[in-house]
Amino acid sequence: MALKFSIVTLFSFILSLAVIYKAQSVTIDIKKFGAQNGDITQAFTNAWKEACAATSNVKIVIPKGTYKMSGVEVKGPCKAPIEIQVDGTIQAPADPSQLKGAEQWVTIGYVSHFTLSGHGIFDGQGATAWKQNKCGSNKSCARRAMNLGFNFLNHSVVRDITSKDSKYFHVNVLACNNFTFDGFKVSAPHDSANTDGIHIGRSNNVKILNTKIATGDDCVSLGDGNTRLVVKNVECGPGHGISVGSLGLYDNEDNIDDFLVKNVTIKNADNGVRIKSWPSTPVSITVTNMRFEDITMVNVANPIIIDQEYCPWNECSKKSPSKVKISKVYFKNIKGTSATKEGVILLCSKSVPCQGVELSDINLTYKGAPTVAVCANVSPKISGKAPTCTAAKSIF
Ligand SMILES: *[C@@H]1O[C@H](CO)[C@@H](O)[C@H](O)[C@H]1NC(C)=O
Ligand SMILES: *[C@@H]1O[C@H](CO)[C@@H](O)[C@H](O)[C@H]1NC(C)=O
Ligand SMILES: *[C@@H]1O[C@H](CO)[C@@H](O)[C@H](O)[C@H]1NC(C)=O
Ligand SMILES: *[C@@H]1O[C@H](CO)[C@@H](O)[C@H](O)[C@H]1NC(C)=O
Ligand SMILES: *[C@@H]1O[C@H](CO)[C@@H](O)[C@H](O)[C@H]1NC(C)=O
């Protein structure tokens, strides 16, 4: 009897906890703020204002349906965690000039414990912008908006959402701490210009997990000043692979330390895993503790590449070697098919040769035959099966 009583007490205690918990979390349907002709620009900003002022958890829901939205920028600090659940498709203006030179179409900044969730789509409608956006060859090209910008966020999550056809990079992560992408998707055609999947800069502890990226440029690219980043269980392709850099172009750049890429498939890509820096670097920085393991390449042009004379369109001066010092780089259990004979290219700087580079169990084939490794200013440690270096024409 006493036992039965205490079980009943326990149950009602748990039930009341659940009721309290539920009462503390508020859901706001974006439609509450109106959607004139399906445009939710103003509604989005108003919903954020209400959510940001709330003293308990708030979830903003954008239900199934198709909406239009122009540029929005929302910021904290907010009083309590906010979740935005997108189940619908939100379309950016197709005409790039309507975003008035904004860096991003949707920018979220300066909040902690933010979640973006749902099976909805941010559709950048980038086709018009890509045609006008030859920013590689045309230095005076107009800047285009990225789909999503996350600036100065702590302890935040992006779950399940899709970023589609961005005009420029899909996602920019700047100065965030403890930020996780899980089940995220990026989609754009292979020939869409400059549509990097996720670019990360000046951040700490960012994880990209269970994510599928198909796009026209790097799937994931790291800028300077990053520490503790993980890319795991990711499919990349088409695209330009996973890239550290390019580094060493500007004089205020910071080091990169601790990057793990594990269980990744890279398909039909220009590059697989790559570290790149410009020559004639204005400052000395370091890139260290890079680990690339359990990676499958399918028809990748440069599956493994360190390129310290990165200089597209001959835009740079090759007066002096790169001062970006690369060390402790492990390439382990990387297999599959290369689209060129040179499966491994390690072109390190003459002034600061790479140190502690290891090639372990590398099995890359080109037309059925093993690929070769071409190296300069580096003596990689070989373990298991891996190609031994032949000397590249010295890069400087
Ligand atoms: C995020 O964390 C940093 C470092 O702890 C802190 O300085 C900053 O104020 C935090 N930002 C927010 C929005 O909580
Ligand atoms: C370069 O971009 C600018 C701005 O979009 C444009 O006016 C100009 O025609 C472009 N030049 C070329 C050669 O494409
Ligand atoms: C990181 O952020 C997640 C999501 O908000 C949170 O659950 C977790 O406790 C945070 N980790 C640390 C170490 O603060
Ligand atoms: C590796 O990643 C794929 C997704 O790309 C996932 O299906 C698989 O379970 C992962 N394997 C391990 C061992 O985590
Ligand atoms: C390397 O890969 C090829 C093709 O996938 C395979 O036939 C071969 O057995 C592998 N070699 C080793 C040593 O794993």
Coordinates of C-alpha atoms and ligand atoms in Angstrom, one line a residue:
M1 CA 0.0 0.0 0.0
A2 CA 2.8 2.4 1.0
L3 CA 4.6 1.5 -2.2
K4 CA 1.5 2.0 -4.3
F5 CA 1.0 5.4 -2.7
S6 CA 4.5 6.5 -3.4
I7 CA 4.3 5.4 -7.0
V8 CA 1.1 7.4 -7.5
T9 CA 2.8 10.4 -5.8
L10 CA 5.8 10.0 -8.1
F11 CA 3.6 9.9 -11.2
S12 CA 1.6 13.0 -10.2
F13 CA 4.9 14.7 -9.4
I14 CA 6.3 13.9 -12.9
L15 CA 3.0 14.9 -14.4
S16 CA 3.0 18.3 -12.7
L17 CA 6.6 18.8 -13.8
A18 CA 5.6 18.1 -17.4
V19 CA 2.7 20.6 -17.1
I20 CA 5.0 23.3 -15.7
Y21 CA 7.6 22.6 -18.4
K22 CA 4.9 22.9 -21.1
A23 CA 3.5 26.0 -19.6
Q24 CA 6.9 27.6 -19.7
S25 CA 7.4 27.1 -23.4
V26 CA 5.4 29.3 -25.8
T27 CA 4.7 28.7 -29.4
I28 CA 4.1 31.6 -31.8
D29 CA 2.7 30.9 -35.3
I30 CA 4.2 33.4 -37.7
K31 CA 0.8 33.9 -39.3
K32 CA -0.3 35.7 -36.2
F33 CA 1.7 38.6 -37.5
G34 CA 0.1 38.5 -40.9
A35 CA 1.5 37.5 -44.3
Q36 CA 0.4 40.0 -46.9
N37 CA 0.4 38.2 -50.3
G38 CA 2.4 35.4 -48.6
D39 CA 5.2 37.8 -47.7
I40 CA 6.5 37.2 -44.1
T41 CA 9.3 39.8 -44.0
Q42 CA 7.6 42.0 -41.4
A43 CA 6.0 39.1 -39.6
F44 CA 9.4 37.4 -39.1
T45 CA 10.9 40.6 -37.6
N46 CA 7.8 41.1 -35.4
A47 CA 7.7 37.5 -34.2
W48 CA 11.4 37.8 -33.3
K49 CA 10.8 41.0 -31.3
E50 CA 8.1 39.2 -29.3
A51 CA 10.2 36.1 -28.8
C52 CA 13.3 38.0 -27.8
A53 CA 11.4 39.9 -25.1
A54 CA 9.9 36.7 -23.6
T55 CA 11.3 35.5 -20.3
S56 CA 10.7 31.8 -21.1
N57 CA 11.5 29.5 -24.1
V58 CA 9.7 30.6 -27.3
K59 CA 9.2 28.7 -30.5
I60 CA 8.3 30.6 -33.6
V61 CA 6.7 28.3 -36.2
I62 CA 6.6 28.9 -39.9
P63 CA 4.1 26.3 -41.0
K64 CA 4.0 24.3 -44.3
G65 CA 3.4 26.5 -47.3
T66 CA 5.4 28.8 -49.6
Y67 CA 6.3 32.3 -48.4
K68 CA 8.2 35.2 -49.8
M69 CA 10.7 37.1 -47.6
S70 CA 13.1 39.9 -48.3
G71 CA 16.2 40.6 -46.3
V72 CA 15.9 40.2 -42.5
E73 CA 18.4 40.8 -39.8
V74 CA 17.5 39.9 -36.2
K75 CA 19.6 40.2 -33.1
G76 CA 19.9 39.6 -29.4
P77 CA 20.6 39.7 -26.6
C78 CA 17.3 38.0 -25.8
K79 CA 15.9 37.0 -22.4
A80 CA 15.4 33.2 -23.0
P81 CA 16.2 30.5 -25.6
I82 CA 14.5 30.9 -29.0
E83 CA 13.7 28.2 -31.5
I84 CA 12.5 28.9 -35.1
Q85 CA 10.9 25.9 -36.6
V86 CA 10.5 26.2 -40.4
D87 CA 8.2 23.7 -42.0
G88 CA 7.5 25.7 -45.1
T89 CA 9.5 27.0 -48.1
I90 CA 10.8 30.6 -47.8
Q91 CA 11.8 32.2 -51.0
A92 CA 14.3 35.1 -51.4
P93 CA 13.7 37.7 -54.1
A94 CA 15.2 36.3 -57.3
D95 CA 16.5 39.7 -58.3
P96 CA 19.8 40.2 -56.4
S97 CA 19.5 44.0 -56.3
Q98 CA 16.4 43.7 -54.1
L99 CA 18.6 42.6 -51.2
K100 CA 20.4 46.0 -51.5
G101 CA 23.9 44.7 -51.0
A102 CA 23.2 43.0 -47.7
E103 CA 25.8 40.4 -46.8
Q104 CA 23.1 37.8 -46.0
W105 CA 19.5 37.4 -46.9
V106 CA 18.7 36.1 -43.3
T107 CA 21.1 37.2 -40.5
I108 CA 20.8 36.0 -36.9
G109 CA 23.2 37.4 -34.3
Y110 CA 24.2 37.8 -30.7
V111 CA 22.1 35.2 -29.1
S112 CA 22.7 32.1 -27.0
H113 CA 20.8 28.8 -27.1
F114 CA 19.2 29.5 -30.5
T115 CA 17.7 26.6 -32.5
L116 CA 16.7 26.6 -36.2
S117 CA 14.8 23.5 -36.9
G118 CA 12.2 21.9 -39.1
H119 CA 12.1 20.3 -42.6
G120 CA 11.6 23.6 -44.4
I121 CA 13.7 25.2 -47.1
F122 CA 15.4 28.5 -47.4
D123 CA 15.4 29.0 -51.2
G124 CA 17.8 31.8 -52.3
Q125 CA 16.5 31.6 -55.9
G126 CA 20.1 32.2 -57.0
A127 CA 19.9 31.5 -60.8
T128 CA 19.7 35.1 -61.8
A129 CA 22.6 36.1 -59.5
W130 CA 24.9 33.3 -60.7
K131 CA 24.7 34.6 -64.2
Q132 CA 25.8 38.1 -63.2
N133 CA 28.2 36.9 -60.6
K134 CA 31.6 36.1 -62.2
C135 CA 33.4 37.2 -59.1
G136 CA 36.3 34.9 -59.9
S137 CA 37.4 36.6 -63.0
N138 CA 35.7 40.0 -62.5
K139 CA 37.1 42.0 -59.5
S140 CA 34.4 44.7 -59.7
C141 CA 31.6 42.2 -59.6
A142 CA 28.7 43.1 -57.3
R143 CA 28.6 41.3 -53.9
R144 CA 25.7 38.9 -53.6
A145 CA 23.8 37.9 -50.5
M146 CA 24.4 34.6 -48.8
N147 CA 21.3 32.6 -47.7
L148 CA 22.0 32.4 -43.9
G149 CA 24.4 34.3 -41.6
F150 CA 25.0 33.2 -38.0
N151 CA 27.1 35.8 -36.1
F152 CA 28.2 35.7 -32.5
L153 CA 25.9 32.8 -31.4
N154 CA 26.7 30.6 -28.4
H155 CA 25.3 27.1 -27.8
S156 CA 23.2 27.0 -30.9
V157 CA 21.9 24.3 -33.3
V158 CA 20.6 24.1 -36.9
R159 CA 18.7 20.9 -37.3
D160 CA 17.2 19.3 -40.5
I161 CA 16.7 22.6 -42.5
T162 CA 17.6 22.8 -46.2
S163 CA 19.5 25.7 -47.8
K164 CA 18.8 25.8 -51.5
D165 CA 20.1 27.8 -54.5
S166 CA 21.9 30.5 -52.5
K167 CA 23.0 33.5 -54.6
Y168 CA 26.5 33.2 -52.9
F169 CA 27.7 31.1 -50.0
H170 CA 24.8 29.2 -48.4
V171 CA 25.8 29.7 -44.8
N172 CA 28.3 31.9 -43.0
V173 CA 29.2 31.1 -39.4
L174 CA 31.1 34.0 -37.8
A175 CA 32.4 34.1 -34.2
C176 CA 30.2 31.4 -32.8
N177 CA 30.9 29.1 -29.9
N178 CA 29.4 25.6 -29.6
F179 CA 27.4 25.6 -32.7
T180 CA 26.1 22.3 -34.3
F181 CA 24.6 21.5 -37.7
D182 CA 22.8 18.2 -37.6
G183 CA 20.8 16.7 -40.5
F184 CA 21.3 19.9 -42.4
K185 CA 21.1 19.9 -46.2
V186 CA 22.6 22.2 -48.9
S187 CA 21.5 22.0 -52.5
A188 CA 22.5 23.9 -55.6
P189 CA 23.7 23.0 -59.1
H190 CA 27.3 22.0 -59.7
D191 CA 27.9 25.1 -61.9
S192 CA 26.5 27.7 -59.6
A193 CA 29.3 30.2 -58.9
N194 CA 30.7 30.8 -55.4
T195 CA 28.0 28.8 -53.6
D196 CA 30.1 27.4 -50.8
G197 CA 28.0 25.2 -48.4
I198 CA 29.1 26.3 -44.9
H199 CA 31.9 28.8 -44.4
I200 CA 33.2 29.1 -40.8
G201 CA 35.4 31.9 -39.5
R202 CA 36.7 32.9 -36.1
S203 CA 34.6 30.3 -34.3
N204 CA 35.2 27.6 -31.7
N205 CA 33.6 24.2 -31.3
V206 CA 31.5 24.0 -34.5
K207 CA 30.2 20.6 -35.6
I208 CA 28.7 19.6 -38.9
L209 CA 27.1 16.2 -38.5
N210 CA 24.9 14.0 -40.7
T211 CA 24.8 16.6 -43.4
K212 CA 24.4 16.4 -47.1
I213 CA 26.0 19.1 -49.3
A214 CA 25.6 19.3 -53.1
T215 CA 26.7 22.7 -54.5
G216 CA 28.9 24.6 -56.9
D217 CA 31.9 25.5 -54.6
D218 CA 33.5 24.2 -51.4
C219 CA 31.1 22.0 -49.3
V220 CA 32.7 23.3 -46.2
S221 CA 35.4 26.0 -46.0
L222 CA 37.3 27.3 -43.0
G223 CA 38.5 30.8 -42.8
D224 CA 41.1 31.9 -40.3
G225 CA 40.8 31.9 -36.5
N226 CA 39.0 28.7 -36.0
T227 CA 39.5 26.1 -33.2
R228 CA 37.9 22.7 -32.5
L229 CA 35.8 22.0 -35.6
V230 CA 34.3 18.7 -36.6
V231 CA 32.8 17.5 -39.9
K232 CA 31.4 14.0 -39.4
N233 CA 29.1 11.7 -41.3
V234 CA 28.8 14.1 -44.2
E235 CA 28.2 13.6 -47.9
C236 CA 29.7 16.2 -50.2
G237 CA 29.3 16.4 -53.9
P238 CA 29.0 17.8 -56.4
G239 CA 31.2 20.6 -55.1
H240 CA 34.8 21.6 -54.4
G241 CA 35.3 19.4 -51.3
I242 CA 36.3 20.3 -47.8
S243 CA 38.7 23.2 -47.7
V244 CA 40.9 24.8 -45.1
G245 CA 41.6 28.3 -46.4
S246 CA 42.4 30.0 -48.6
L247 CA 44.6 31.6 -45.9
G248 CA 47.3 34.2 -45.9
L249 CA 45.7 36.9 -48.0
Y250 CA 45.1 39.5 -45.3
D251 CA 47.3 40.9 -42.6
N252 CA 44.9 40.4 -39.6
E253 CA 44.5 36.6 -39.9
D254 CA 44.6 34.3 -37.0
N255 CA 45.7 30.6 -36.5
I256 CA 43.6 27.5 -37.1
D257 CA 43.9 24.6 -34.6
D258 CA 42.1 21.3 -34.3
F259 CA 39.9 20.2 -37.2
L260 CA 38.6 16.7 -37.6
V261 CA 37.0 15.4 -40.8
K262 CA 35.7 11.8 -40.3
N263 CA 33.4 9.4 -42.2
V264 CA 32.9 11.6 -45.2
T265 CA 32.1 10.7 -48.8
I266 CA 33.1 13.2 -51.4
K267 CA 31.7 12.6 -54.9
N268 CA 32.3 14.2 -58.3
A269 CA 34.2 17.1 -56.8
D270 CA 37.2 19.2 -57.9
N271 CA 38.9 18.6 -54.6
G272 CA 38.6 16.2 -51.8
V273 CA 40.3 17.5 -48.6
R274 CA 42.4 20.5 -49.1
I275 CA 44.5 23.1 -47.3
K276 CA 45.4 26.1 -49.3
S277 CA 47.3 29.3 -48.7
W278 CA 48.3 32.2 -50.9
P279 CA 52.0 33.0 -51.6
S280 CA 53.5 36.3 -50.4
T281 CA 51.6 36.1 -47.2
P282 CA 51.6 39.4 -45.2
V283 CA 51.7 37.7 -41.7
S284 CA 52.9 34.4 -40.2
I285 CA 50.1 32.2 -39.0
T286 CA 49.8 28.5 -38.1
V287 CA 47.5 25.7 -39.2
T288 CA 47.8 22.6 -36.9
N289 CA 46.2 19.4 -35.8
M290 CA 44.3 18.6 -38.9
R291 CA 42.9 15.1 -39.1
F292 CA 41.2 13.7 -42.2
E293 CA 40.1 10.0 -41.7
D294 CA 37.7 7.4 -43.1
I295 CA 37.0 9.2 -46.3
T296 CA 35.7 7.8 -49.5
M297 CA 36.4 9.6 -52.7
V298 CA 34.4 9.0 -55.8
N299 CA 35.7 10.6 -59.0
V300 CA 37.5 13.5 -57.3
A301 CA 40.1 15.5 -59.2
N302 CA 42.5 16.3 -56.3
P303 CA 41.5 13.9 -53.5
I304 CA 44.2 15.0 -51.1
I305 CA 45.9 18.4 -51.6
I306 CA 47.9 20.9 -49.7
D307 CA 48.5 23.9 -51.9
Q308 CA 50.6 26.7 -50.6
E309 CA 50.8 28.5 -53.9
Y310 CA 47.1 29.0 -54.3
C311 CA 46.7 31.7 -56.8
P312 CA 43.6 31.5 -59.0
W313 CA 43.4 33.7 -62.1
N314 CA 47.0 34.7 -61.3
E315 CA 45.6 37.4 -59.0
C316 CA 48.6 37.3 -56.6
S317 CA 52.2 38.1 -56.4
K318 CA 54.5 35.0 -56.4
K319 CA 57.4 37.1 -55.0
S320 CA 57.8 35.1 -51.8
P321 CA 56.6 31.8 -50.4
S322 CA 53.7 31.5 -48.1
K323 CA 54.3 32.1 -44.4
V324 CA 51.4 30.0 -43.3
K325 CA 53.0 27.2 -41.2
I326 CA 51.2 23.8 -41.6
S327 CA 51.9 21.0 -39.1
K328 CA 50.4 17.8 -37.7
V329 CA 48.2 16.8 -40.6
Y330 CA 47.0 13.2 -40.6
F331 CA 45.4 11.6 -43.7
K332 CA 44.2 8.2 -42.6
N333 CA 42.1 5.6 -44.4
I334 CA 41.3 7.5 -47.5
K335 CA 40.1 5.4 -50.4
G336 CA 38.3 5.4 -53.7
T337 CA 38.7 6.9 -57.1
S338 CA 40.6 9.9 -58.3
A339 CA 39.9 11.7 -61.6
T340 CA 43.6 12.4 -62.1
K341 CA 46.8 10.4 -61.7
E342 CA 48.1 12.5 -58.8
G343 CA 45.9 11.4 -56.0
V344 CA 48.1 13.1 -53.4
I345 CA 49.5 16.6 -53.9
L346 CA 51.5 18.2 -51.0
L347 CA 53.0 21.5 -52.1
C348 CA 54.3 23.1 -49.0
S349 CA 56.0 26.4 -48.5
K350 CA 59.7 26.7 -49.0
S351 CA 60.1 29.2 -46.2
V352 CA 58.0 27.2 -43.7
P353 CA 58.0 23.5 -44.8
C354 CA 55.1 21.4 -43.6
Q355 CA 55.9 19.3 -40.5
G356 CA 54.3 16.2 -39.0
V357 CA 52.4 15.2 -42.1
E358 CA 51.3 11.6 -42.1
L359 CA 49.8 9.4 -44.9
S360 CA 48.3 6.3 -43.5
D361 CA 46.3 3.7 -45.5
I362 CA 45.7 5.7 -48.6
N363 CA 44.2 3.7 -51.4
L364 CA 43.2 5.9 -54.3
T365 CA 43.0 4.7 -57.8
Y366 CA 42.9 6.4 -61.2
K367 CA 41.4 4.2 -64.0
G368 CA 42.0 1.2 -61.9
A369 CA 45.7 1.9 -61.2
P370 CA 47.1 3.3 -58.0
T371 CA 47.6 7.1 -58.0
V372 CA 50.9 8.8 -57.2
A373 CA 51.9 11.4 -54.7
V374 CA 53.7 14.6 -55.7
C375 CA 55.4 16.6 -52.9
A376 CA 57.5 19.7 -52.2
N377 CA 59.0 20.9 -48.9
V378 CA 57.5 18.1 -46.9
S379 CA 58.6 14.5 -45.9
P380 CA 55.4 12.8 -44.9
K381 CA 55.5 9.8 -42.6
I382 CA 54.0 6.8 -44.5
S383 CA 52.3 4.0 -42.6
G384 CA 50.2 1.1 -43.9
K385 CA 49.7 1.3 -47.6
A386 CA 50.2 4.8 -49.1
P387 CA 52.0 6.2 -52.1
T388 CA 55.6 7.5 -51.6
C389 CA 56.4 11.0 -52.7
T390 CA 57.9 11.9 -56.0
A391 CA 59.4 15.4 -56.0
A392 CA 57.3 18.1 -57.5
K393 CA 58.9 20.8 -59.5
S394 CA 60.0 23.1 -56.6
I395 CA 57.3 25.6 -56.1
F396 CA 59.7 28.5 -55.5
Ligands
LIG1 C1 29.0 34.2 -26.0 O1 30.1 33.8 -25.3 C2 31.1 34.7 -25.2 C3 32.3 34.1 -24.6 O2 32.0 33.4 -23.4 C4 30.6 36.0 -24.5 O3 31.6 36.9 -24.4 C5 29.4 36.5 -25.2 O4 28.8 37.6 -24.5 C6 28.3 35.4 -25.4 N1 27.3 36.0 -26.3 C7 26.0 35.8 -26.0 C8 25.1 36.4 -27.0 O5 25.6 35.2 -25.0
LIG2 C1 31.9 43.0 -63.8 O1 30.9 43.2 -62.8 C2 30.2 44.5 -62.9 C3 29.3 44.6 -61.8 O2 28.3 43.5 -61.8 C4 29.6 44.6 -64.3 O3 29.0 45.9 -64.4 C5 30.6 44.4 -65.4 O4 30.0 44.4 -66.6 C6 31.3 43.1 -65.2 N1 32.4 42.9 -66.2 C7 32.5 41.8 -66.9 C8 33.7 41.8 -67.8 O5 31.8 40.9 -66.9
LIG3 C1 26.4 23.3 -26.4 O1 25.1 23.8 -26.9 C2 24.1 22.8 -26.7 C3 22.8 23.3 -27.4 O2 22.4 24.5 -26.8 C4 23.9 22.6 -25.2 O3 22.9 21.6 -25.0 C5 25.2 22.1 -24.6 O4 25.0 22.0 -23.2 C6 26.3 23.1 -24.9 N1 27.6 22.6 -24.4 C7 28.4 23.3 -23.6 C8 29.6 22.6 -23.2 O5 28.1 24.4 -23.1
LIG4 C1 29.0 7.4 -41.9 O1 28.2 8.5 -42.5 C2 27.0 8.0 -43.1 C3 26.3 9.2 -43.7 O2 27.1 9.8 -44.7 C4 26.1 7.3 -42.2 O3 25.0 6.7 -42.8 C5 26.9 6.1 -41.5 O4 26.1 5.6 -40.5 C6 28.2 6.7 -40.8 N1 29.0 5.6 -40.3 C7 29.4 5.6 -39.0 C8 30.2 4.5 -38.6 O5 29.1 6.5 -38.2
LIG5 C1 42.6 -0.7 -52.9 O1 41.3 -0.4 -53.6 C2 41.1 -1.3 -54.7 C3 39.8 -0.8 -55.4 O2 38.8 -0.4 -54.5 C4 40.9 -2.7 -54.2 O3 40.7 -3.6 -55.2 C5 42.2 -3.1 -53.4 O4 42.1 -4.4 -52.8 C6 42.6 -2.1 -52.4 N1 43.9 -2.4 -51.8 C7 44.1 -2.4 -50.5 C8 45.5 -2.7 -50.1 O5 43.2 -2.2 -49.7

